[in-house]
Amino acid sequence: ALAVTFNVASIAAGSCVDSSVTVTGAATGDFVHVNADFALPANVQIGNARVTAANTVELKLCNNDLLLPRDPASGPYNFVLER
Protein backbone atom coordinates (compact mmCIF):
# COMPACT_ATOMS: atom_id res chain seq x y z
CA ALA A 1 0.00 0.00 0.00
CA LEU A 2 1.09 3.55 -0.70
CA ALA A 3 0.39 5.93 2.18
CA VAL A 4 -0.35 9.52 1.16
CA THR A 5 -1.20 12.25 3.66
CA PHE A 6 -3.43 15.08 2.48
CA ASN A 7 -6.25 17.34 3.62
CA VAL A 8 -9.73 17.09 2.13
CA ALA A 9 -11.73 20.31 1.88
CA SER A 10 -14.73 20.86 4.11
CA ILE A 11 -17.76 18.93 2.84
CA ALA A 12 -21.14 20.70 2.83
CA ALA A 13 -24.12 18.93 4.39
CA GLY A 14 -25.54 16.25 2.13
CA SER A 15 -22.87 16.58 -0.57
CA CYS A 16 -19.55 15.20 -1.83
CA VAL A 17 -16.16 16.64 -2.77
CA ASP A 18 -13.58 15.36 -5.24
CA SER A 19 -9.91 15.75 -4.34
CA SER A 20 -6.95 15.12 -6.64
CA VAL A 21 -4.17 13.22 -4.89
CA THR A 22 -0.67 12.44 -6.16
CA VAL A 23 -0.19 8.67 -5.93
CA THR A 24 3.15 7.67 -7.43
CA GLY A 25 2.81 4.86 -9.92
CA ALA A 26 -0.90 5.25 -10.61
CA ALA A 27 -1.78 4.72 -14.28
CA THR A 28 -5.03 5.24 -16.13
CA GLY A 29 -7.02 2.03 -16.12
CA ASP A 30 -5.73 0.95 -12.69
CA PHE A 31 -8.31 -0.22 -10.18
CA VAL A 32 -7.92 1.76 -6.93
CA HIS A 33 -8.54 0.52 -3.40
CA VAL A 34 -8.35 3.20 -0.70
CA ASN A 35 -8.95 3.53 3.01
CA ALA A 36 -8.35 6.26 5.56
CA ASP A 37 -5.72 5.24 8.13
CA PHE A 38 -7.48 7.38 10.73
CA ALA A 39 -11.04 7.95 11.92
CA LEU A 40 -13.09 9.98 9.45
CA PRO A 41 -15.69 12.31 10.99
CA ALA A 42 -19.13 10.87 11.70
CA ASN A 43 -21.26 10.52 8.55
CA VAL A 44 -18.29 10.91 6.17
CA GLN A 45 -17.43 8.07 3.82
CA ILE A 46 -15.17 7.40 0.87
CA GLY A 47 -17.40 7.31 -2.19
CA ASN A 48 -15.09 6.49 -5.08
CA ALA A 49 -11.48 6.58 -6.26
CA ARG A 50 -10.21 6.57 -9.84
CA VAL A 51 -7.02 7.34 -11.72
CA THR A 52 -7.52 10.46 -13.83
CA ALA A 53 -3.95 10.79 -15.15
CA ALA A 54 -0.51 9.31 -14.53
CA ASN A 55 0.27 9.55 -10.80
CA THR A 56 -3.09 11.24 -10.06
CA VAL A 57 -6.06 9.73 -8.23
CA GLU A 58 -9.37 11.52 -7.78
CA LEU A 59 -10.86 10.65 -4.39
CA LYS A 60 -14.53 11.37 -3.63
CA LEU A 61 -15.61 11.81 -0.02
CA CYS A 62 -19.25 12.29 0.92
CA ASN A 63 -20.97 13.82 3.93
CA ASN A 64 -24.19 11.94 4.67
CA ASP A 65 -25.19 14.39 7.41
CA LEU A 66 -28.02 16.44 5.96
CA LEU A 67 -27.72 19.24 8.53
CA LEU A 68 -24.05 19.94 9.26
CA PRO A 69 -20.90 20.35 7.17
CA ARG A 70 -17.94 18.09 8.00
CA ASP A 71 -14.25 18.89 7.71
CA PRO A 72 -12.03 15.79 7.72
CA ALA A 73 -8.64 16.41 9.30
CA SER A 74 -5.46 15.98 7.34
CA GLY A 75 -4.40 12.37 7.56
CA PRO A 76 -2.90 9.35 5.82
CA TYR A 77 -4.87 7.44 3.20
CA ASN A 78 -3.66 4.04 1.99
CA PHE A 79 -3.87 3.34 -1.74
CA VAL A 80 -3.52 -0.05 -3.44
CA LEU A 81 -3.40 -0.06 -7.24
CA GLU A 82 -4.28 -3.04 -9.43
CA ARG A 83 -3.44 -3.30 -13.11
C-alpha atoms as an extended CHARMM CRD file, in Angstrom:
* protein
*
        83  EXT
         1         1  ALA       CA              0.0000000000        0.0000000000        0.0000000000  PROA      1               0.0000000000
         2         2  LEU       CA              1.0880000000        3.5530000000       -0.7030000000  PROA      2               0.0000000000
         3         3  ALA       CA              0.3920000000        5.9320000000        2.1820000000  PROA      3               0.0000000000
         4         4  VAL       CA             -0.3530000000        9.5190000000        1.1630000000  PROA      4               0.0000000000
         5         5  THR       CA             -1.1990000000       12.2500000000        3.6610000000  PROA      5               0.0000000000
         6         6  PHE       CA             -3.4300000000       15.0750000000        2.4820000000  PROA      6               0.0000000000
         7         7  ASN       CA             -6.2500000000       17.3390000000        3.6230000000  PROA      7               0.0000000000
         8         8  VAL       CA             -9.7320000000       17.0860000000        2.1320000000  PROA      8               0.0000000000
         9         9  ALA       CA            -11.7260000000       20.3140000000        1.8780000000  PROA      9               0.0000000000
        10        10  SER       CA            -14.7340000000       20.8600000000        4.1080000000  PROA      10              0.0000000000
        11        11  ILE       CA            -17.7640000000       18.9330000000        2.8390000000  PROA      11              0.0000000000
        12        12  ALA       CA            -21.1360000000       20.7020000000        2.8310000000  PROA      12              0.0000000000
        13        13  ALA       CA            -24.1170000000       18.9350000000        4.3930000000  PROA      13              0.0000000000
        14        14  GLY       CA            -25.5380000000       16.2470000000        2.1330000000  PROA      14              0.0000000000
        15        15  SER       CA            -22.8710000000       16.5780000000       -0.5650000000  PROA      15              0.0000000000
        16        16  CYS       CA            -19.5550000000       15.1980000000       -1.8310000000  PROA      16              0.0000000000
        17        17  VAL       CA            -16.1640000000       16.6380000000       -2.7700000000  PROA      17              0.0000000000
        18        18  ASP       CA            -13.5800000000       15.3580000000       -5.2400000000  PROA      18              0.0000000000
        19        19  SER       CA             -9.9120000000       15.7500000000       -4.3400000000  PROA      19              0.0000000000
        20        20  SER       CA             -6.9540000000       15.1170000000       -6.6390000000  PROA      20              0.0000000000
        21        21  VAL       CA             -4.1680000000       13.2200000000       -4.8920000000  PROA      21              0.0000000000
        22        22  THR       CA             -0.6700000000       12.4390000000       -6.1600000000  PROA      22              0.0000000000
        23        23  VAL       CA             -0.1880000000        8.6720000000       -5.9340000000  PROA      23              0.0000000000
        24        24  THR       CA              3.1500000000        7.6740000000       -7.4260000000  PROA      24              0.0000000000
        25        25  GLY       CA              2.8140000000        4.8600000000       -9.9250000000  PROA      25              0.0000000000
        26        26  ALA       CA             -0.9020000000        5.2530000000      -10.6090000000  PROA      26              0.0000000000
        27        27  ALA       CA             -1.7820000000        4.7240000000      -14.2780000000  PROA      27              0.0000000000
        28        28  THR       CA             -5.0350000000        5.2390000000      -16.1350000000  PROA      28              0.0000000000
        29        29  GLY       CA             -7.0160000000        2.0250000000      -16.1150000000  PROA      29              0.0000000000
        30        30  ASP       CA             -5.7340000000        0.9540000000      -12.6920000000  PROA      30              0.0000000000
        31        31  PHE       CA             -8.3100000000       -0.2240000000      -10.1750000000  PROA      31              0.0000000000
        32        32  VAL       CA             -7.9190000000        1.7600000000       -6.9330000000  PROA      32              0.0000000000
        33        33  HSD       CA             -8.5420000000        0.5180000000       -3.4010000000  PROA      33              0.0000000000
        34        34  VAL       CA             -8.3480000000        3.1950000000       -0.7010000000  PROA      34              0.0000000000
        35        35  ASN       CA             -8.9460000000        3.5290000000        3.0140000000  PROA      35              0.0000000000
        36        36  ALA       CA             -8.3470000000        6.2550000000        5.5590000000  PROA      36              0.0000000000
        37        37  ASP       CA             -5.7180000000        5.2400000000        8.1260000000  PROA      37              0.0000000000
        38        38  PHE       CA             -7.4750000000        7.3800000000       10.7350000000  PROA      38              0.0000000000
        39        39  ALA       CA            -11.0430000000        7.9510000000       11.9180000000  PROA      39              0.0000000000
        40        40  LEU       CA            -13.0920000000        9.9800000000        9.4470000000  PROA      40              0.0000000000
        41        41  PRO       CA            -15.6940000000       12.3070000000       10.9930000000  PROA      41              0.0000000000
        42        42  ALA       CA            -19.1310000000       10.8670000000       11.6950000000  PROA      42              0.0000000000
        43        43  ASN       CA            -21.2640000000       10.5180000000        8.5540000000  PROA      43              0.0000000000
        44        44  VAL       CA            -18.2870000000       10.9100000000        6.1680000000  PROA      44              0.0000000000
        45        45  GLN       CA            -17.4340000000        8.0710000000        3.8190000000  PROA      45              0.0000000000
        46        46  ILE       CA            -15.1720000000        7.4010000000        0.8710000000  PROA      46              0.0000000000
        47        47  GLY       CA            -17.3980000000        7.3130000000       -2.1860000000  PROA      47              0.0000000000
        48        48  ASN       CA            -15.0900000000        6.4930000000       -5.0850000000  PROA      48              0.0000000000
        49        49  ALA       CA            -11.4830000000        6.5830000000       -6.2560000000  PROA      49              0.0000000000
        50        50  ARG       CA            -10.2140000000        6.5690000000       -9.8430000000  PROA      50              0.0000000000
        51        51  VAL       CA             -7.0160000000        7.3360000000      -11.7170000000  PROA      51              0.0000000000
        52        52  THR       CA             -7.5190000000       10.4590000000      -13.8320000000  PROA      52              0.0000000000
        53        53  ALA       CA             -3.9460000000       10.7880000000      -15.1520000000  PROA      53              0.0000000000
        54        54  ALA       CA             -0.5110000000        9.3100000000      -14.5290000000  PROA      54              0.0000000000
        55        55  ASN       CA              0.2660000000        9.5470000000      -10.7970000000  PROA      55              0.0000000000
        56        56  THR       CA             -3.0940000000       11.2390000000      -10.0570000000  PROA      56              0.0000000000
        57        57  VAL       CA             -6.0580000000        9.7260000000       -8.2300000000  PROA      57              0.0000000000
        58        58  GLU       CA             -9.3740000000       11.5150000000       -7.7780000000  PROA      58              0.0000000000
        59        59  LEU       CA            -10.8600000000       10.6530000000       -4.3890000000  PROA      59              0.0000000000
        60        60  LYS       CA            -14.5290000000       11.3660000000       -3.6340000000  PROA      60              0.0000000000
        61        61  LEU       CA            -15.6080000000       11.8140000000       -0.0200000000  PROA      61              0.0000000000
        62        62  CYS       CA            -19.2500000000       12.2850000000        0.9190000000  PROA      62              0.0000000000
        63        63  ASN       CA            -20.9720000000       13.8210000000        3.9260000000  PROA      63              0.0000000000
        64        64  ASN       CA            -24.1850000000       11.9410000000        4.6680000000  PROA      64              0.0000000000
        65        65  ASP       CA            -25.1870000000       14.3900000000        7.4100000000  PROA      65              0.0000000000
        66        66  LEU       CA            -28.0230000000       16.4400000000        5.9590000000  PROA      66              0.0000000000
        67        67  LEU       CA            -27.7160000000       19.2380000000        8.5280000000  PROA      67              0.0000000000
        68        68  LEU       CA            -24.0530000000       19.9380000000        9.2560000000  PROA      68              0.0000000000
        69        69  PRO       CA            -20.8990000000       20.3520000000        7.1670000000  PROA      69              0.0000000000
        70        70  ARG       CA            -17.9440000000       18.0950000000        8.0020000000  PROA      70              0.0000000000
        71        71  ASP       CA            -14.2470000000       18.8920000000        7.7130000000  PROA      71              0.0000000000
        72        72  PRO       CA            -12.0320000000       15.7940000000        7.7190000000  PROA      72              0.0000000000
        73        73  ALA       CA             -8.6430000000       16.4080000000        9.3000000000  PROA      73              0.0000000000
        74        74  SER       CA             -5.4560000000       15.9800000000        7.3360000000  PROA      74              0.0000000000
        75        75  GLY       CA             -4.3980000000       12.3650000000        7.5570000000  PROA      75              0.0000000000
        76        76  PRO       CA             -2.9020000000        9.3500000000        5.8250000000  PROA      76              0.0000000000
        77        77  TYR       CA             -4.8680000000        7.4450000000        3.2050000000  PROA      77              0.0000000000
        78        78  ASN       CA             -3.6570000000        4.0440000000        1.9950000000  PROA      78              0.0000000000
        79        79  PHE       CA             -3.8710000000        3.3360000000       -1.7430000000  PROA      79              0.0000000000
        80        80  VAL       CA             -3.5210000000       -0.0540000000       -3.4350000000  PROA      80              0.0000000000
        81        81  LEU       CA             -3.3950000000       -0.0580000000       -7.2360000000  PROA      81              0.0000000000
        82        82  GLU       CA             -4.2770000000       -3.0390000000       -9.4300000000  PROA      82              0.0000000000
        83        83  ARG       CA             -3.4400000000       -3.2980000000      -13.1110000000  PROA      83              0.0000000000
